[in-house]
Short mmCIF file of C-alpha atoms and ligand atoms in Angstrom, two decimals:
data_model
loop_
_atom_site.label_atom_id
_atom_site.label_comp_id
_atom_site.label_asym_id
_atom_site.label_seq_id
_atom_site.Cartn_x
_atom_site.Cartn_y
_atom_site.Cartn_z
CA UNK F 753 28.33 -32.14 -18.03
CA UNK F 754 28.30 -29.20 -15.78
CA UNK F 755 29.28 -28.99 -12.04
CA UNK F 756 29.37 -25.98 -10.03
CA UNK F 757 32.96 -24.77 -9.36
CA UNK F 758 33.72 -22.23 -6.80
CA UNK F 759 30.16 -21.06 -6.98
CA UNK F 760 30.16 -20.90 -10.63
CA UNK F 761 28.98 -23.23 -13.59
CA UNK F 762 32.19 -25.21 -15.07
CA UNK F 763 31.78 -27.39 -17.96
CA UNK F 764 33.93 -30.64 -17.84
CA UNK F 765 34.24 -33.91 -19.24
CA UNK F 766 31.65 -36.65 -18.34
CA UNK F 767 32.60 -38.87 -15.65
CA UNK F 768 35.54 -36.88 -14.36
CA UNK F 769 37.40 -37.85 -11.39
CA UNK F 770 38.39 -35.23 -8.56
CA UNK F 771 41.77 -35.80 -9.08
CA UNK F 772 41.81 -35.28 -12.85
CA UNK F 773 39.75 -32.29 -11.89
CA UNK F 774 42.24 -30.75 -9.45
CA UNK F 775 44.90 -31.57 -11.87
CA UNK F 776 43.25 -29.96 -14.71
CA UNK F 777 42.68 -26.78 -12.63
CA UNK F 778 46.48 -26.55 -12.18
CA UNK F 779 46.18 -27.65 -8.55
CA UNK F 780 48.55 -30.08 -7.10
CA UNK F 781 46.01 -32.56 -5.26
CA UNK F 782 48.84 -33.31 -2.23
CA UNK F 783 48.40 -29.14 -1.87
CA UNK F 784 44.49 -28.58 -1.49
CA UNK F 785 41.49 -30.34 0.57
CA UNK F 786 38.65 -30.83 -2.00
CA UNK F 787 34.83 -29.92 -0.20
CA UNK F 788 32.22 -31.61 -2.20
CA UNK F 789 28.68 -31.13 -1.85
CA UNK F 790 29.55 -29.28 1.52
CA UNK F 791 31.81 -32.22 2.70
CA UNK F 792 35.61 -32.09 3.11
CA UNK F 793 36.65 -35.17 1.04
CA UNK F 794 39.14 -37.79 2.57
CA UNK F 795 42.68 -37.46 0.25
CA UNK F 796 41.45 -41.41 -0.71
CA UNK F 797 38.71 -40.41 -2.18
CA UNK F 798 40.14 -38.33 -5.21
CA UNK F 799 39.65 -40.87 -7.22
CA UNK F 800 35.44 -40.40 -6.88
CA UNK F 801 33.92 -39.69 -9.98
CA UNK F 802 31.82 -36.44 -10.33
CA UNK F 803 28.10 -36.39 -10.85
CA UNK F 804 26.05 -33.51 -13.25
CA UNK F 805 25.66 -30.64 -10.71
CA UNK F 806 28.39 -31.63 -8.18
CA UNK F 807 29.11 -28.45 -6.17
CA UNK F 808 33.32 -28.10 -5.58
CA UNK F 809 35.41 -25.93 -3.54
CA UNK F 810 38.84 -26.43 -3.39
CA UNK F 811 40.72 -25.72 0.25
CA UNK F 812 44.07 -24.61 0.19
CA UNK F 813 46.94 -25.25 2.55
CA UNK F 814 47.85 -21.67 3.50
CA UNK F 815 50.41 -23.27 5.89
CA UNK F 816 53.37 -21.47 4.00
CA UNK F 817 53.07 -17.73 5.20
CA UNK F 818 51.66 -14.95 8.20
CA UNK L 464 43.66 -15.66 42.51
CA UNK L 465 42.07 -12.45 43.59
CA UNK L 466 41.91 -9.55 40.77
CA UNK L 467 43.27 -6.07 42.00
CA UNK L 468 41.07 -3.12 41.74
CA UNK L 469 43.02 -1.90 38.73
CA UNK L 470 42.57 -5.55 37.17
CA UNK L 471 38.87 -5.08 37.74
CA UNK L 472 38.66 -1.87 36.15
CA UNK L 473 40.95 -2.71 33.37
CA UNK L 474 38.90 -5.45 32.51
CA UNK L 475 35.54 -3.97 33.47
CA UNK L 476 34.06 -4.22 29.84
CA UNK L 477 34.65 -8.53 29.68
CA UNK L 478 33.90 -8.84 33.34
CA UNK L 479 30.60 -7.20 32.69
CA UNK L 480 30.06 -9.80 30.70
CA UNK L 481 27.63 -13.15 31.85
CA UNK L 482 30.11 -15.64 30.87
CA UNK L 483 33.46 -14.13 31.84
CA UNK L 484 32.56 -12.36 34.92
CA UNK L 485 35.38 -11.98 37.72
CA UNK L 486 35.62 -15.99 37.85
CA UNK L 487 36.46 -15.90 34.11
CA UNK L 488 38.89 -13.22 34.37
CA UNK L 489 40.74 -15.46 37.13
CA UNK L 490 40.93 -17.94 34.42
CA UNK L 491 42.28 -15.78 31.76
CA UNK L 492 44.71 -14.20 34.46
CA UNK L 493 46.10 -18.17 35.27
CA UNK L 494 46.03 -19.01 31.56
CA UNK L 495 49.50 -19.79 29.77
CA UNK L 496 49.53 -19.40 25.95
CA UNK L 497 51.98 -20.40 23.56
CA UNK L 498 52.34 -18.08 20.58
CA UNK L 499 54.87 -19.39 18.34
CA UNK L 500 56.04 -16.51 15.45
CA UNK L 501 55.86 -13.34 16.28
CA UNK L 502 54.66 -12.45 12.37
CA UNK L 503 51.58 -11.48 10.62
CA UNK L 504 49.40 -13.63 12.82
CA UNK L 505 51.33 -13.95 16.26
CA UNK L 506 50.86 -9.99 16.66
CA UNK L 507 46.93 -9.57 16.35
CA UNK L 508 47.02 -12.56 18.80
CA UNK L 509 49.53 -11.81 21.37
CA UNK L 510 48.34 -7.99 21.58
CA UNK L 511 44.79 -9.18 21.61
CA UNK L 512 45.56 -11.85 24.36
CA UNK L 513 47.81 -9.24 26.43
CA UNK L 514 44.77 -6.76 26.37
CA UNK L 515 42.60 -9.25 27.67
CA UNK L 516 44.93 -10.24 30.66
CA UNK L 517 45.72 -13.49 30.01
CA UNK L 518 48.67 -13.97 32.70
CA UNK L 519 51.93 -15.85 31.19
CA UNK L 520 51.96 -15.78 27.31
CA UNK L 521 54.93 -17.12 25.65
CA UNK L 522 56.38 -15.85 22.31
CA UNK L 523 58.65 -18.34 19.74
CA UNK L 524 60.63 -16.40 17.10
CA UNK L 525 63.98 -16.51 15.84
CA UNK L 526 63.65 -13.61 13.93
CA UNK L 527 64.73 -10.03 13.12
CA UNK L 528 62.57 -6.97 12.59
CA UNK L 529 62.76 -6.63 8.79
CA UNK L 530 60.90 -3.17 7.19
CA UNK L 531 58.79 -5.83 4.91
CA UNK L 532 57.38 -7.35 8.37
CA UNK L 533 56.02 -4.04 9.05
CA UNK L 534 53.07 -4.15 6.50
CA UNK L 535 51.23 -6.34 8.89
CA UNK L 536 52.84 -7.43 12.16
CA UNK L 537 51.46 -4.51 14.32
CA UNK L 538 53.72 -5.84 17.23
CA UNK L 539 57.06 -4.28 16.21
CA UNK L 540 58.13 -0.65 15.08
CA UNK L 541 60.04 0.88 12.45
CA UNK L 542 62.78 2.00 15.67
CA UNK L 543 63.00 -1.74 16.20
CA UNK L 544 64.41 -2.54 13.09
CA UNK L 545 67.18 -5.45 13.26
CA UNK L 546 66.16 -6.21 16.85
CA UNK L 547 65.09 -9.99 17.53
CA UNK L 548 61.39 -10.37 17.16
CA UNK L 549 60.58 -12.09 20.03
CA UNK L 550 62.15 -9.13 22.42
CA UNK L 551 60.40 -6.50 20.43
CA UNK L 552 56.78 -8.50 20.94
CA UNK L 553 57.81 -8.86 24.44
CA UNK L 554 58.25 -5.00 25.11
CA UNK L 555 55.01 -4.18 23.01
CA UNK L 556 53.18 -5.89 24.98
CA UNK L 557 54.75 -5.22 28.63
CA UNK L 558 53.69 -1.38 27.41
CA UNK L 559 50.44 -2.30 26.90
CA UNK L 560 49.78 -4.46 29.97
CA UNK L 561 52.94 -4.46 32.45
CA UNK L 562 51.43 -6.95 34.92
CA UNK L 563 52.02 -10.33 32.55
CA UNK L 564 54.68 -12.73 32.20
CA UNK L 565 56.03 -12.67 28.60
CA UNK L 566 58.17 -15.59 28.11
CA UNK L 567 60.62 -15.19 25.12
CA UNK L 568 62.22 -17.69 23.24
CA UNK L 569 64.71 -16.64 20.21
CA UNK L 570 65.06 -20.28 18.61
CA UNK L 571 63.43 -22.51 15.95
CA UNK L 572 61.34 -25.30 16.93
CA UNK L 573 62.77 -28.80 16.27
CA UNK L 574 61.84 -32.20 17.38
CA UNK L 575 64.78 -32.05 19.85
CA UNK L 576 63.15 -29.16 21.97
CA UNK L 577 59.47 -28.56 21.17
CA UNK L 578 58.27 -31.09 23.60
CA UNK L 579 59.88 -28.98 26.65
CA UNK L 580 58.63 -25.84 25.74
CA UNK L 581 54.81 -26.72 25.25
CA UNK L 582 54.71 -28.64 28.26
CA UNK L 583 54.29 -25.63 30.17
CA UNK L 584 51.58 -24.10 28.33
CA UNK L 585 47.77 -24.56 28.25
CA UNK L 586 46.94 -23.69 24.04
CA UNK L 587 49.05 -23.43 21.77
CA UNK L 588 48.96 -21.18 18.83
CA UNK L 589 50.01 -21.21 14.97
CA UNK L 590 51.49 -17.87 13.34
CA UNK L 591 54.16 -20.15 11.78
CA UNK L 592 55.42 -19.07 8.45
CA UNK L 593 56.60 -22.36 7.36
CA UNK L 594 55.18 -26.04 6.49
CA UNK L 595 57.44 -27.70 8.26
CA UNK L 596 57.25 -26.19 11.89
CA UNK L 597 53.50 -26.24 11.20
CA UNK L 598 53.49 -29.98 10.75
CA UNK L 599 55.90 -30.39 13.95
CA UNK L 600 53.42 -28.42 15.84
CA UNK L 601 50.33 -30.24 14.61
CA UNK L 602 52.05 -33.49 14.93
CA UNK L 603 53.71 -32.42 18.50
CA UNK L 604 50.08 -31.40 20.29
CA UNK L 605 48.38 -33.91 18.96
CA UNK L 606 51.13 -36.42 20.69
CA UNK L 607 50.68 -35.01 24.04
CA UNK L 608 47.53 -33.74 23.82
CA UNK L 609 47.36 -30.09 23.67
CA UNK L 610 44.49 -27.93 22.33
CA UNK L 611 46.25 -26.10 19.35
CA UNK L 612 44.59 -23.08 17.55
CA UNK L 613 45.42 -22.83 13.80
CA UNK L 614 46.08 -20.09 11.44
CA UNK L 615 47.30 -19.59 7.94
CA UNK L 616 47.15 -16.94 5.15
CA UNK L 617 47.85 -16.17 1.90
CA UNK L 618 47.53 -13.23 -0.49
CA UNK L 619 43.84 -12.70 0.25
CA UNK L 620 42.98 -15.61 1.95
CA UNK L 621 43.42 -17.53 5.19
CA UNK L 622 41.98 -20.56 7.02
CA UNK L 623 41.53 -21.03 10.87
CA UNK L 624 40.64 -23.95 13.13
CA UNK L 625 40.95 -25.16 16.35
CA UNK L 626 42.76 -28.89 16.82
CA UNK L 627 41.25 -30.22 20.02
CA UNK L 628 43.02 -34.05 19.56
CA UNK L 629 40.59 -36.63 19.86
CA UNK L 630 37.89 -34.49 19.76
CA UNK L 631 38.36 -33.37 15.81
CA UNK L 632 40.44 -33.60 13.46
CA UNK L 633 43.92 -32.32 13.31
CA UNK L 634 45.68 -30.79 10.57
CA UNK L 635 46.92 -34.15 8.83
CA UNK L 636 43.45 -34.81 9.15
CA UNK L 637 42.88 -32.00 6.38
CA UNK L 638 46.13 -32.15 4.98
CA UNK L 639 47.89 -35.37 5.33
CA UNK L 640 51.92 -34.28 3.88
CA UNK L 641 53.39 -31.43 3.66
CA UNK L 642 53.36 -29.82 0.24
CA UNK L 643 56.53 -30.68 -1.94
CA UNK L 644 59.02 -27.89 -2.03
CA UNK L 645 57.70 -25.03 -4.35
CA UNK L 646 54.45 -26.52 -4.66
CA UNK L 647 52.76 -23.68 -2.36
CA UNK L 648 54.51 -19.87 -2.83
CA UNK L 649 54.94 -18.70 1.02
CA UNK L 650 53.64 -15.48 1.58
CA UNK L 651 57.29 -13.39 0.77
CA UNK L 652 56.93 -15.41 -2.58
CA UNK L 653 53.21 -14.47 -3.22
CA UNK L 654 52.44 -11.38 -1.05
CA UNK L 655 49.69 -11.19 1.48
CA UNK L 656 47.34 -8.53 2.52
CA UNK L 657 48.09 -6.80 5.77
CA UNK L 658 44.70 -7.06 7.50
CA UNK L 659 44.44 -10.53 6.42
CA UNK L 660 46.48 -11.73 8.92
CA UNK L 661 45.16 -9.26 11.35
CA UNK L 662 41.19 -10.93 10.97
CA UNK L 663 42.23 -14.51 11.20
CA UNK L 664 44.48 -13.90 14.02
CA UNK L 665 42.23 -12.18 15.95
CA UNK L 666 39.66 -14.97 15.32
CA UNK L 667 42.60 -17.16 16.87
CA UNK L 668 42.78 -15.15 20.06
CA UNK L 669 38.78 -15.28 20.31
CA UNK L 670 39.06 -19.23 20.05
CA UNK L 671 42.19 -18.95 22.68
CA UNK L 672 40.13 -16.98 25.42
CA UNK L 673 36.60 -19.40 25.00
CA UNK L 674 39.24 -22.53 25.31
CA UNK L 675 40.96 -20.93 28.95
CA UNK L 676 37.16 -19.93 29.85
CA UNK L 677 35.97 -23.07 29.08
CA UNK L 678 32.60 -21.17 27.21
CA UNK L 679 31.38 -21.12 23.80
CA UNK L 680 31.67 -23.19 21.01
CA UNK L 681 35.17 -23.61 18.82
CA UNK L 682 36.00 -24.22 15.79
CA UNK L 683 36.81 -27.90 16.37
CA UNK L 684 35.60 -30.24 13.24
CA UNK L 685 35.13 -27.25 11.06
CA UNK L 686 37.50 -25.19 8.90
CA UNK L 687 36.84 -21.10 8.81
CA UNK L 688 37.92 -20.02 4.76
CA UNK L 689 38.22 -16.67 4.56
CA UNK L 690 38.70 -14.90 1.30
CA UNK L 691 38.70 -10.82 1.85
CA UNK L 692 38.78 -10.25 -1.81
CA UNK L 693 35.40 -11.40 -1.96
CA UNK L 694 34.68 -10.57 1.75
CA UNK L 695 33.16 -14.23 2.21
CA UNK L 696 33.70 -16.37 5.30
CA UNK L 697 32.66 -20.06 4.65
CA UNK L 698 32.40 -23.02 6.73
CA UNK L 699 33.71 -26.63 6.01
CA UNK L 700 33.15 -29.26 8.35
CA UNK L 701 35.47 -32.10 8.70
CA UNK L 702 35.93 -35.04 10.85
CA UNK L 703 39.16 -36.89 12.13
CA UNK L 704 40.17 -39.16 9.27
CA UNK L 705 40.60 -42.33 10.40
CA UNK L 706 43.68 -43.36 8.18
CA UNK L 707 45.14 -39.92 9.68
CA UNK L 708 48.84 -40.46 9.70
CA UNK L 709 49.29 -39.22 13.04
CA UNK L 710 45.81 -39.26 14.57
CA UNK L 711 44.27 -42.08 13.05
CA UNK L 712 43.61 -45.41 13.97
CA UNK L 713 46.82 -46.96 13.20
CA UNK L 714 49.25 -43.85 13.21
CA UNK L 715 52.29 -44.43 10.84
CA UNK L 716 53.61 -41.15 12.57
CA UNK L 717 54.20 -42.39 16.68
CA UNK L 718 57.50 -40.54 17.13
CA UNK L 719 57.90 -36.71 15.97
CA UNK L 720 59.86 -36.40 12.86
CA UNK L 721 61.45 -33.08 11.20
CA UNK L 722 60.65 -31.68 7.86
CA UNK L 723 63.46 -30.41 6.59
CA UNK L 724 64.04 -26.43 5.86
CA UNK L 725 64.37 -27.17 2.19
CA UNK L 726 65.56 -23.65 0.93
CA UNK L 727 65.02 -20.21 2.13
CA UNK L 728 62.09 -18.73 -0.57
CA UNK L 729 60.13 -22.48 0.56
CA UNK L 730 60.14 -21.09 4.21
CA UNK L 731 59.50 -17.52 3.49
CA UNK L 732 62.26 -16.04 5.36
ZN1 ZN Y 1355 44.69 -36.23 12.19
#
């Protein structure tokens, strides 16, 4: 199915969870806020499974550097 | 407290303005603001907050002035090399505006003294360079209170927000732990882009002077993104989570705890 990642079309696997998403895109999930559908997601809710045309942005923790 | 005539014509240009006016400018003058690192953000914020008069500004950094700080942290020179941060910020910005009180403190926060130190201040504001002072901070304000103003940056990218507690959420809110050690590159790992920290940390002071003039709207339960590659600002909004570790319902966090300074590269010294 296809979801819109980061502003851009990304094909991934039916049913995919947020987490498994994050973790496929090389993210550590403890290391980024997930905004879906214009929301900032709850860390608990990871485990949500994506629809067809979800829109994600990820949101990292820039926390380590100025 | 009544402005001097060469107050009210140093300030002319925000006093003209409808919501600052000479009342405002009393407010900014009275305002104590706690700028803790003296880095990549703490300089566009301290220099902008000096120019604007606000009275007593305090500066945390236990640093020296290293020639790779000098990319981006506008408030020290290359004839300051080796010199402690904090006093080079501190004569900066006495050049710039001599009437303010700089406070200067060469030390790293810990749980043993941060509670002292913000007490006397009225915001407080993030150019940390580390996780774990950043969660001591967030975790610290939101404990007693304090309106903190939130900054970080990365390569081409930073994030701002404005922690008002109990009227938002705080940064646990967003991000509830710490990354694990090497999990997130610090900026000496991964590089970052000069003005970078120079647009976010002057969106920081903005937030700083609406908060002591009481006008305006912050950025309180919504994140700024900024990504200069792209030039895009975006907006996230975000409400306090209620299983927040520290500002949530039930708080597992009631007592401030200290992250510990795993290794050097982690911390970006
Ligand atoms: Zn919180």
């Amino acid at each position: 199915m296809k979801i819109i990642f980061n502003r851009q079309e990304k094909e991934v696997a039916e049913g995919i969870s947020i987490n498994e998403l994050v973790q496929q895109l090389d993210f550590n999930p403890v290391t980024v806020a997930v905004e879906l559908n214009g929301q900032l997601l709850l860390h608990e809710e990871y485990s949500r499974k994506l629809q067809p045309g979800d829109k994600v942005e990820l949101v990292l923790n820039m926390g380590g550097g100025a | 407290m009544v402005l001097t005539n060469e107050e009210i014509e140093r300030y002319s240009r925000q006093i003209i303005l409808k919501n600052i006016g000479g009342r405002g400018q009393e407010r900014l003058k009275q305002g104590k603001v706690l700028i803790v690192g003296a880095g990549g953000l703490g300089s566009p914020v301290a220099y902008y907050l000096a120019a604007a008069g606000v009275g007593t500004l305090g500066i945390i950094d236990s640093d020296n002035v290293d020639l790779s700080n000098l990319q981006r942290q506008i408030l020290h020179t290359t004839g300051r090399l080796g010199q402690p941060k904090a006093e080079s910020a501190r004569e900066t910005l006495l050049a710039l505006n001599p009437a303010l009180t700089i406070n200067t403190y060469r030390l790293r926060l810990g749980k043993e003294n941060i509670l002292d130190i913000i007490r006397d201040y009225d915001v407080i504001v993030d150019g940390v360079d580390n996780f774990p002072t950043r969660y001591l901070l967030n975790d610290a304000c939101v404990m007693t209170g304090k309106t903190l103003v939130e900054g970080g940056v990365l390569q081409w990218d930073g994030l701002v927000m404005t922690i008002k507690p109990g009227q938002g959420p705080c940064y646990r809110c967003i991000f509830p732990e710490p990354p694990p050690p090497g999990a997130v590159p610090s900026c000496q790992e991964a590089g970052v882009v000069g003005p970078v920290p120079g647009v976010i940390g002057c969106i920081q002071a903005t937030e700083v002077l609406k908060i002591l003039l009481a006008t305006g709207e912050t950025l309180t339960g919504r994140l700024l993104i900024y990504n200069a590659l792209e030039m895009r600002f975006r907006e996230v909004e975000a409400g306090r989570n209620p299983g927040c570790p520290v500002c949530g319902d039930n708080p597992s966090i009631r007592e401030l705890e200290e992250y510990a300074f795993v290794c050097e590269t982690q911390c970006g010294r």
